PDB file of N, CA and C and ligand atoms in Angstrom:
ATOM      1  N   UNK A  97       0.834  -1.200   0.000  1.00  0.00           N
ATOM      2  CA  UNK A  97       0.000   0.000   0.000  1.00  0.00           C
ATOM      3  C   UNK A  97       0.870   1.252   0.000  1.00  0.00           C
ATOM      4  N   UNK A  98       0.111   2.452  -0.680  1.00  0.00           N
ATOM      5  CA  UNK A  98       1.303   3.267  -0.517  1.00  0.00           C
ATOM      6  C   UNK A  98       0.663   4.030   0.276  1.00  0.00           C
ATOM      7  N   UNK A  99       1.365   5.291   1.002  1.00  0.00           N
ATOM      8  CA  UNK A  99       1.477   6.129   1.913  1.00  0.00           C
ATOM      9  C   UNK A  99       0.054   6.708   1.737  1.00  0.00           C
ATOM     10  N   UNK A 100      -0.588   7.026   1.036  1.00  0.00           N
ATOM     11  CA  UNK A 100      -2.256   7.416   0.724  1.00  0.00           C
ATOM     12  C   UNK A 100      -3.065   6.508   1.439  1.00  0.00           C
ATOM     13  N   UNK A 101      -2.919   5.452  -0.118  1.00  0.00           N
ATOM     14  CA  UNK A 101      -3.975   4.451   0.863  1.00  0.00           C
ATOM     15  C   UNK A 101      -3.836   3.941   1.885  1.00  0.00           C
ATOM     16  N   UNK A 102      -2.579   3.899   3.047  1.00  0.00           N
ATOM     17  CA  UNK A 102      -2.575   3.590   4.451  1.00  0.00           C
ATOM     18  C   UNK A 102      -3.578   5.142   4.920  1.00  0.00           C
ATOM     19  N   UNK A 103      -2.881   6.398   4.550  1.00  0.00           N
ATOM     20  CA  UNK A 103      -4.087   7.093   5.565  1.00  0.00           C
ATOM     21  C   UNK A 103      -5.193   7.333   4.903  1.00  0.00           C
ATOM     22  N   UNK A 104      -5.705   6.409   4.235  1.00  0.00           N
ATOM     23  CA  UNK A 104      -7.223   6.601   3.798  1.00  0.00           C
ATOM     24  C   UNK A 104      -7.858   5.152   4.945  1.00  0.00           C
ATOM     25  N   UNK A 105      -6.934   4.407   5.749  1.00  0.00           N
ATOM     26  CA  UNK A 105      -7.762   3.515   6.352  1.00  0.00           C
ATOM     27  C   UNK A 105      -7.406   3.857   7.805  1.00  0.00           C
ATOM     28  N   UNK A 106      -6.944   5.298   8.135  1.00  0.00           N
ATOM     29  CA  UNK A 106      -7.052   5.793   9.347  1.00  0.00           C
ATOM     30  C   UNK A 106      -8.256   6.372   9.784  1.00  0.00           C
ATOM     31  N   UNK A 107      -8.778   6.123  11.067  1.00  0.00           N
ATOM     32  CA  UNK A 107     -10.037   6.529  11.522  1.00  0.00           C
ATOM     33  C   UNK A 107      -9.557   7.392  12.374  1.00  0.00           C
ATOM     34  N   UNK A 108     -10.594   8.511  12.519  1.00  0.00           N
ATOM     35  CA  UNK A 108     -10.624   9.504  13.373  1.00  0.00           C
ATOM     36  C   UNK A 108     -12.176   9.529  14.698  1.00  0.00           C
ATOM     37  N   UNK A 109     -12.003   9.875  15.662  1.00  0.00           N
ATOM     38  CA  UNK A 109     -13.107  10.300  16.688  1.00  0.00           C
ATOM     39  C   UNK A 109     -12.854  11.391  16.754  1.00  0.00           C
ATOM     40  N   UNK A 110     -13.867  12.169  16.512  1.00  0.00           N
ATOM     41  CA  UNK A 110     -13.817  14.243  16.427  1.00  0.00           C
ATOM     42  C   UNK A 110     -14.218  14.312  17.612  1.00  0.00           C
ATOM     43  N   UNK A 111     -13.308  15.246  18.146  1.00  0.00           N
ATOM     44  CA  UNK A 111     -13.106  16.180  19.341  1.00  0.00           C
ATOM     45  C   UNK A 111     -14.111  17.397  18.991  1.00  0.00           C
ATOM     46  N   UNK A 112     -14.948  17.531  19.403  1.00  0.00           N
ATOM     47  CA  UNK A 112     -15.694  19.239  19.203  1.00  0.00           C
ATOM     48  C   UNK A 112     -14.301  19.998  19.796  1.00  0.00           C
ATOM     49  N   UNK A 113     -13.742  19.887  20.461  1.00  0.00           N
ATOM     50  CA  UNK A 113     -12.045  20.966  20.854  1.00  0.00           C
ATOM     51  C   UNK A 113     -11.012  20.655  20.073  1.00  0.00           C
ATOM     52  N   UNK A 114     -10.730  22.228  19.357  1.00  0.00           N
ATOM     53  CA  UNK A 114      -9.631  21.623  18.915  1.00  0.00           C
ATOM     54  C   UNK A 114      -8.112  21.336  19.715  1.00  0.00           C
ATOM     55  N   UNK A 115      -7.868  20.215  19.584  1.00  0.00           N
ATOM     56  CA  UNK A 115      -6.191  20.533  20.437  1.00  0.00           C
ATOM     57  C   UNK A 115      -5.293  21.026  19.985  1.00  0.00           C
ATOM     58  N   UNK A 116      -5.175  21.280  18.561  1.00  0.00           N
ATOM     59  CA  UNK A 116      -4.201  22.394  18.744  1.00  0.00           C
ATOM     60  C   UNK A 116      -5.042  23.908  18.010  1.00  0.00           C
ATOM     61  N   UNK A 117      -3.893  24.603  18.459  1.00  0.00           N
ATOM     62  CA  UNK A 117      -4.572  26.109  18.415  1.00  0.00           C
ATOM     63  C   UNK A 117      -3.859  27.178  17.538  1.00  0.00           C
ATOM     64  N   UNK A 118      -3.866  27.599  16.629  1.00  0.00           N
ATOM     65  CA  UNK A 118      -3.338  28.131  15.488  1.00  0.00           C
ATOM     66  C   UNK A 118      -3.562  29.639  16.291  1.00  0.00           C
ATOM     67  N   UNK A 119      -2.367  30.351  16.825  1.00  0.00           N
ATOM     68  CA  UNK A 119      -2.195  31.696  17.035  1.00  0.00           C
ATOM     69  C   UNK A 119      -2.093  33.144  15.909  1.00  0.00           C
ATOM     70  N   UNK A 120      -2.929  33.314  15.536  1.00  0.00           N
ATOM     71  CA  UNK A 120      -2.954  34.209  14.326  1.00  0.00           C
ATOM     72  C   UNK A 120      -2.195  35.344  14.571  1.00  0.00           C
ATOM     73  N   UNK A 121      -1.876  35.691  15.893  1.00  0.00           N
ATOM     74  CA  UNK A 121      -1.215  37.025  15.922  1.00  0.00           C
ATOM     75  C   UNK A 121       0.526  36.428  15.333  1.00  0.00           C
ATOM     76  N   UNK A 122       1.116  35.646  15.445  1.00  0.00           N
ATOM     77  CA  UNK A 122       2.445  34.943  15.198  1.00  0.00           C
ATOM     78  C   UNK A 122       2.071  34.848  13.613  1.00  0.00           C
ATOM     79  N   UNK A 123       1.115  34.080  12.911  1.00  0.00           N
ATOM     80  CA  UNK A 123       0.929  33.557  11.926  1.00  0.00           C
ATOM     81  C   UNK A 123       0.815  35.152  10.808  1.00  0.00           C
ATOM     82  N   UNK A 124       0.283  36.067  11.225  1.00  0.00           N
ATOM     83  CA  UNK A 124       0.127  37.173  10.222  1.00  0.00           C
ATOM     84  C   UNK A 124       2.143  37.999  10.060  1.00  0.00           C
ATOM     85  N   UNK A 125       3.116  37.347  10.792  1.00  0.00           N
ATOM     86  CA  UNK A 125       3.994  38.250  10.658  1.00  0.00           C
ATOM     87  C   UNK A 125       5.151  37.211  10.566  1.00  0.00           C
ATOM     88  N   UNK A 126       4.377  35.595   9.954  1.00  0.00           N
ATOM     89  CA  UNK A 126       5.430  34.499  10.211  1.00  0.00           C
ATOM     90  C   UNK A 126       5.838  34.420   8.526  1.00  0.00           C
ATOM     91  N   UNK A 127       7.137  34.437   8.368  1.00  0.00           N
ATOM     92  CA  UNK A 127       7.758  34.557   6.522  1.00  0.00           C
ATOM     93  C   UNK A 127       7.541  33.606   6.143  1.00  0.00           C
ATOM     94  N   UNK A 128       8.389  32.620   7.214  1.00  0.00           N
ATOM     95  CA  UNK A 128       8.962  30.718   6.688  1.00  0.00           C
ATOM     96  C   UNK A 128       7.615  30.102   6.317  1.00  0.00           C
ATOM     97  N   UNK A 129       6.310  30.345   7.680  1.00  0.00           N
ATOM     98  CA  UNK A 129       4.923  29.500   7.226  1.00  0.00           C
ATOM     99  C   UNK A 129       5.483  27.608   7.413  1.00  0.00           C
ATOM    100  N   UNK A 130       6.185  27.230   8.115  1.00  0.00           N
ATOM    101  CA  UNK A 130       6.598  25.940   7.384  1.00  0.00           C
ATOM    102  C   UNK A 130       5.124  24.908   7.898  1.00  0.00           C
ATOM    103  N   UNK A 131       4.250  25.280   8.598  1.00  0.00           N
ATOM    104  CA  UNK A 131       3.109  24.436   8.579  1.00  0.00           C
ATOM    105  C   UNK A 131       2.555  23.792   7.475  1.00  0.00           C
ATOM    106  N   UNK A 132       2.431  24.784   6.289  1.00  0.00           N
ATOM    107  CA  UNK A 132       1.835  24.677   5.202  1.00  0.00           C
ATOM    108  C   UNK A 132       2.659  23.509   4.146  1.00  0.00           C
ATOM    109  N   UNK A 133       4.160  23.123   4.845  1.00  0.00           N
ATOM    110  CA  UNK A 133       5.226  22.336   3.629  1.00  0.00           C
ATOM    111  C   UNK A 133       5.483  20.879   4.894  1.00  0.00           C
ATOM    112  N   UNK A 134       5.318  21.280   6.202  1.00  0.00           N
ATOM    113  CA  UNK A 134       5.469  19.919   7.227  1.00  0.00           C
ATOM    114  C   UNK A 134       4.625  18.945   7.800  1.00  0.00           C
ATOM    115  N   UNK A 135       3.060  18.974   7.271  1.00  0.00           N
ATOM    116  CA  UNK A 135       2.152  18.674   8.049  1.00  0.00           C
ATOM    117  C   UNK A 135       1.315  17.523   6.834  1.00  0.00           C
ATOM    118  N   UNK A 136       1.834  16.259   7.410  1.00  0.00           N
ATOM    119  CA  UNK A 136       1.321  15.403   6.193  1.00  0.00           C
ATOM    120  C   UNK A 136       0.579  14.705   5.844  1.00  0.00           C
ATOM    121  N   UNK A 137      -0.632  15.397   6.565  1.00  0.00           N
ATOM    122  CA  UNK A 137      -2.189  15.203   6.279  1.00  0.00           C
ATOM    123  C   UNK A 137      -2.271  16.365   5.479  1.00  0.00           C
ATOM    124  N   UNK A 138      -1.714  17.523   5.428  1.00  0.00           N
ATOM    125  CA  UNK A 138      -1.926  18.852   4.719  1.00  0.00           C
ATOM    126  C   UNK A 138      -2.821  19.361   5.115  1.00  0.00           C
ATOM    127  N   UNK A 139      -3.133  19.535   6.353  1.00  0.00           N
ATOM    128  CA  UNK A 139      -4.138  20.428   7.061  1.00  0.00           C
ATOM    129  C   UNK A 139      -4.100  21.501   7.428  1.00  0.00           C
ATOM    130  N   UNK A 140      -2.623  21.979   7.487  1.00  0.00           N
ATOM    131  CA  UNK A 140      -2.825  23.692   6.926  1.00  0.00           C
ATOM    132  C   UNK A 140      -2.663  24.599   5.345  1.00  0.00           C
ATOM    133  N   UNK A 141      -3.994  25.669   5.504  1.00  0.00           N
ATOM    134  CA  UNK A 141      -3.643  26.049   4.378  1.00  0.00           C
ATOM    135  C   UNK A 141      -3.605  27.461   4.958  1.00  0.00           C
ATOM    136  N   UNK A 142      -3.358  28.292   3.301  1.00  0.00           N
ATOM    137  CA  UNK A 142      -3.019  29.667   3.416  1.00  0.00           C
ATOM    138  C   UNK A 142      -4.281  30.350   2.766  1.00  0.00           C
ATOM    139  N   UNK A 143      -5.139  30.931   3.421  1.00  0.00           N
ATOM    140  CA  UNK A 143      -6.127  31.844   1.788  1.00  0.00           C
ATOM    141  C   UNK A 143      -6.304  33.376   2.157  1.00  0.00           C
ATOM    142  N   UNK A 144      -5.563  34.234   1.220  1.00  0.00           N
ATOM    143  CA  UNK A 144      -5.691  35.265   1.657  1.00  0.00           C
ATOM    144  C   UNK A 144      -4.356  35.921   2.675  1.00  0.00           C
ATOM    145  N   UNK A 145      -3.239  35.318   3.224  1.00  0.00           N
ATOM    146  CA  UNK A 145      -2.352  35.755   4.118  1.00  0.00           C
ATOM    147  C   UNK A 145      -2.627  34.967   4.992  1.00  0.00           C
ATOM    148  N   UNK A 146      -3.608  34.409   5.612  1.00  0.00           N
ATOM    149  CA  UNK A 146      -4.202  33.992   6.859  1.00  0.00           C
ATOM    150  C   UNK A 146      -4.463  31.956   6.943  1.00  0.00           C
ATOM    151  N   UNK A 147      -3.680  31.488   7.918  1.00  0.00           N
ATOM    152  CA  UNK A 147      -3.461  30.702   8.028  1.00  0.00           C
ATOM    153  C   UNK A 147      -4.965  29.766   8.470  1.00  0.00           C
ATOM    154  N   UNK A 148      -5.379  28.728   7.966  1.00  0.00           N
ATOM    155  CA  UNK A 148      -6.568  28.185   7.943  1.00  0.00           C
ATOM    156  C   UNK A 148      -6.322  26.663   8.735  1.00  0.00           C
ATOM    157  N   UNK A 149      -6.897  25.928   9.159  1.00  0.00           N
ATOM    158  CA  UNK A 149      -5.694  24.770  10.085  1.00  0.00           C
ATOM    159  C   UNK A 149      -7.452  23.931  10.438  1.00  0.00           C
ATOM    160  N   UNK A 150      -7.650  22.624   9.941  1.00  0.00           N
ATOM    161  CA  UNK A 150      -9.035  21.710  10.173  1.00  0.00           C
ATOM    162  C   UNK A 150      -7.768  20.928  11.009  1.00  0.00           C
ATOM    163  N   UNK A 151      -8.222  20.348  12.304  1.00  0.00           N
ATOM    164  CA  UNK A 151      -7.480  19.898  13.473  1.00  0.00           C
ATOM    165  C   UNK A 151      -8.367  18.389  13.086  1.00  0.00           C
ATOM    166  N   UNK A 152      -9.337  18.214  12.754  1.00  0.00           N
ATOM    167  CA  UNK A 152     -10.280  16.780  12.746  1.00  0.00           C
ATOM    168  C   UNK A 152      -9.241  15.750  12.231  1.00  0.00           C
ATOM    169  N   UNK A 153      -8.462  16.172  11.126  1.00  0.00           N
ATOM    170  CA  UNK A 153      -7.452  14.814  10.113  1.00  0.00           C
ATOM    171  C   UNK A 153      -6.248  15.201  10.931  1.00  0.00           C
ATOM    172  N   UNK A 154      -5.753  15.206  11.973  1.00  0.00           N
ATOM    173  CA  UNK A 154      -4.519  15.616  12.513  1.00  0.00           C
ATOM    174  C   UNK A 154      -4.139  14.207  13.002  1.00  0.00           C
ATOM    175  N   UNK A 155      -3.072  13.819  12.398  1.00  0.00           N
ATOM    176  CA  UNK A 155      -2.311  12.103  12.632  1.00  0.00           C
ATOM    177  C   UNK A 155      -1.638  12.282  13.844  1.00  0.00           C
ATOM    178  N   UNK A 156      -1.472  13.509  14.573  1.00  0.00           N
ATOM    179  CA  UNK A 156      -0.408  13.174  15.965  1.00  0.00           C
ATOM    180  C   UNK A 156       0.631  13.701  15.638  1.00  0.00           C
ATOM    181  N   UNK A 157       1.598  13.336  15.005  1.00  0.00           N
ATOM    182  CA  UNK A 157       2.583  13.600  14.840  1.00  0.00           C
ATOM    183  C   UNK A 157       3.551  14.406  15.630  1.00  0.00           C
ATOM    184  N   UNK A 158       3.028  15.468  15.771  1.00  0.00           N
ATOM    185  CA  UNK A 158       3.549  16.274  16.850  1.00  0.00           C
ATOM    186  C   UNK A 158       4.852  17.288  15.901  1.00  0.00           C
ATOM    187  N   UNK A 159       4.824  16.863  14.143  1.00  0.00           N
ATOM    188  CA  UNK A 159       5.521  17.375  13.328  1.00  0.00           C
ATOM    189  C   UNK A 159       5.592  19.475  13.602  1.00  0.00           C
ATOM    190  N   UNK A 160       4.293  19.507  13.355  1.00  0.00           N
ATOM    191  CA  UNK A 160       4.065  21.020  13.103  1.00  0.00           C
ATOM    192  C   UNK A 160       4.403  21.471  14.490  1.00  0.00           C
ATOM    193  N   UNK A 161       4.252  21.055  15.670  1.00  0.00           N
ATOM    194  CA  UNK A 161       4.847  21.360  17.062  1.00  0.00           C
ATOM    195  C   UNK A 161       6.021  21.874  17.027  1.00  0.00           C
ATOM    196  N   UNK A 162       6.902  20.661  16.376  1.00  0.00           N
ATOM    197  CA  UNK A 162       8.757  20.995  15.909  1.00  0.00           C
ATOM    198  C   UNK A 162       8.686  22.238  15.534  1.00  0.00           C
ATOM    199  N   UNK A 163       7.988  21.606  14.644  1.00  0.00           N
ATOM    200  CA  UNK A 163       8.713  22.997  13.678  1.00  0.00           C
ATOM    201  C   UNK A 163       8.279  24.534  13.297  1.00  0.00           C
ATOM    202  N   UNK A 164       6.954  24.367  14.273  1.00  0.00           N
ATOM    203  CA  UNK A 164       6.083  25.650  14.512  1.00  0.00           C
ATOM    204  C   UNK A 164       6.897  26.657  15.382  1.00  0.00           C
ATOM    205  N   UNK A 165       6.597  25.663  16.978  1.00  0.00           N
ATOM    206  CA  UNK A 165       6.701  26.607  17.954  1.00  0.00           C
ATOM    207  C   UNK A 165       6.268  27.142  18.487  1.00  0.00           C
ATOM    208  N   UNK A 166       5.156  27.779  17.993  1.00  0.00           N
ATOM    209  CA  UNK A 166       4.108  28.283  18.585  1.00  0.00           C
ATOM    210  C   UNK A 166       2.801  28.597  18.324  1.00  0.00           C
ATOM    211  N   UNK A 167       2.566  27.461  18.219  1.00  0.00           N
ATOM    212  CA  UNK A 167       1.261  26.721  18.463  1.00  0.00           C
ATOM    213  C   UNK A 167       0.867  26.163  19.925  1.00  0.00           C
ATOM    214  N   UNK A 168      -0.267  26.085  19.810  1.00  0.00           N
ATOM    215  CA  UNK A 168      -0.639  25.353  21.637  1.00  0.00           C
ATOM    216  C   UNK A 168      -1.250  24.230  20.970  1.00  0.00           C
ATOM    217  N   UNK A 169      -0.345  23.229  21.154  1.00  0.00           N
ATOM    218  CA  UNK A 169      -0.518  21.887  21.084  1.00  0.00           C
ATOM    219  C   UNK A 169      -0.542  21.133  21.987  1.00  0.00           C
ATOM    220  N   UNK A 170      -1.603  20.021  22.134  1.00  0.00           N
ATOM    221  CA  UNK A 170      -1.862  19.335  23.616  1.00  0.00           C
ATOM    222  C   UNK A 170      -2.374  17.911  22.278  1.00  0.00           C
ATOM    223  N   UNK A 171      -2.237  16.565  22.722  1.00  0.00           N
ATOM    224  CA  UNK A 171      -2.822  15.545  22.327  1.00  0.00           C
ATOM    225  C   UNK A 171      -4.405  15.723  22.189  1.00  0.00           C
ATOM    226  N   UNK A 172      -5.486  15.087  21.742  1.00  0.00           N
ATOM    227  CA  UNK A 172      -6.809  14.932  21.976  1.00  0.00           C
ATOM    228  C   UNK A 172      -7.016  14.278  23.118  1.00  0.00           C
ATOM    229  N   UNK A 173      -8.409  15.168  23.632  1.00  0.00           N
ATOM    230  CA  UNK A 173      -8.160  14.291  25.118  1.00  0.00           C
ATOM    231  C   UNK A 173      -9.018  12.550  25.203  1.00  0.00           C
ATOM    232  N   UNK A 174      -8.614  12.221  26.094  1.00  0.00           N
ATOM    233  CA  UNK A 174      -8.875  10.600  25.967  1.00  0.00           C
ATOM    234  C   UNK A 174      -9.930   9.928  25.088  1.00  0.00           C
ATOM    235  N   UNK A 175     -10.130   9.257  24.258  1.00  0.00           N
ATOM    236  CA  UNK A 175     -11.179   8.768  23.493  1.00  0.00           C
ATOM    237  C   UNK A 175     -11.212   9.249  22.238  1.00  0.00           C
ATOM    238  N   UNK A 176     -10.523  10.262  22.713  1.00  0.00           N
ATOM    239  CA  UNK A 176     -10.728  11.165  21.065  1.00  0.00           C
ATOM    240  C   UNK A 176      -9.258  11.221  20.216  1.00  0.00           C
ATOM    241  N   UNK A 177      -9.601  11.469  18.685  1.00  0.00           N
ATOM    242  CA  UNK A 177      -8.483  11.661  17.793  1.00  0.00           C
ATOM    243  C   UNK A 177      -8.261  10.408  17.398  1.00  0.00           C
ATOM    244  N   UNK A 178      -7.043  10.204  16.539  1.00  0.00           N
ATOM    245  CA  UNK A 178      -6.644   9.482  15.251  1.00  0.00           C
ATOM    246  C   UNK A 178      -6.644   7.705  16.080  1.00  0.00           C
ATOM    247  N   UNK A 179      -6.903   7.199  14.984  1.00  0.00           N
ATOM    248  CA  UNK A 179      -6.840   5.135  15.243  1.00  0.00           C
ATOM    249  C   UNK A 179      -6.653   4.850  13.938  1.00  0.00           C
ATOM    250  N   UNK A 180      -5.481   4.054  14.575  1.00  0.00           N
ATOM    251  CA  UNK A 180      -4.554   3.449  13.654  1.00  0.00           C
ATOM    252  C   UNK A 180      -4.734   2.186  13.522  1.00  0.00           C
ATOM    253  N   UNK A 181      -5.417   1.902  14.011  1.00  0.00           N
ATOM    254  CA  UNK A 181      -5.709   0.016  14.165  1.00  0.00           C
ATOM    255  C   UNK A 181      -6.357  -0.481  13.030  1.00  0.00           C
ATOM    256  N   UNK A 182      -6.651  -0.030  12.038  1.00  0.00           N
ATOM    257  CA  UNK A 182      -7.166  -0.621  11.251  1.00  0.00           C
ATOM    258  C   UNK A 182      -6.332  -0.022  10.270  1.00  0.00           C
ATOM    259  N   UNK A 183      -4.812   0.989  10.571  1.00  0.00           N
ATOM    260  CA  UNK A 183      -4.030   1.410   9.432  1.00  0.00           C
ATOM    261  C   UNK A 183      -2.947   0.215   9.095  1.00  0.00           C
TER     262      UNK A 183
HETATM  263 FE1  SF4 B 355      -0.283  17.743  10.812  1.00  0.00          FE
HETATM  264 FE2  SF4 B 355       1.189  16.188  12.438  1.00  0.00          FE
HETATM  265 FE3  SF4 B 355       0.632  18.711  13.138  1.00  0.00          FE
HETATM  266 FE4  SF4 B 355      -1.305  16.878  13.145  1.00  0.00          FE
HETATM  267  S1  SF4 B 355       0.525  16.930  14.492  1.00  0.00           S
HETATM  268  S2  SF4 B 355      -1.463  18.947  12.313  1.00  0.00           S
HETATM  269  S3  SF4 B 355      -0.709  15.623  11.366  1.00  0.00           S
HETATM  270  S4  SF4 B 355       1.899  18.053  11.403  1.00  0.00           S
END
């Protein structure tokens, strides 16, 4: 299988909260943006200058954390977020 179709057989449980939290005041004066090139569900986008971020397809990773910085990132809380058990 390739790298797609494994996360097309990842399941998610939606959190009504998101856990992580996209700070717009950082994001309107950030050059690099590397959310938009590190995050490999591709769940951030750009429209307009302004950084757009759906937290529901978020694999964990803890990638965009690295390499953000500043973001408020916390796991989903218990029950909730990504399952891999059937990836
Ligand atoms: Fe994307 Fe990983 Fe960040 Fe989730 S933790 S938003 S999958 S980079």
């Amino acid at each position: 299988l390739s790298v797609e179709d494994r996360l097309g057989l990842v399941s998610f449980v939606i959190d009504g909260e998101p856990h992580i939290i996209v700070k717009e005041k950082f994001c309107k004066d950030c050059e690099l943006k590397v959310c938009l090139k590190v995050c490999p569900a591709k769940l951030y986008e750009e429209e307009n200058g302004k950084i757009n971020f759906n937290y529901e397809g978020c694999l964990e990773c803890g990638t965009c954390r690295i390499a953000c910085g500043k973001l408020e990132w916390n796991y989903p809380r218990g029950g909730f977020g990504v399952n891999y058990q059937f990836g």
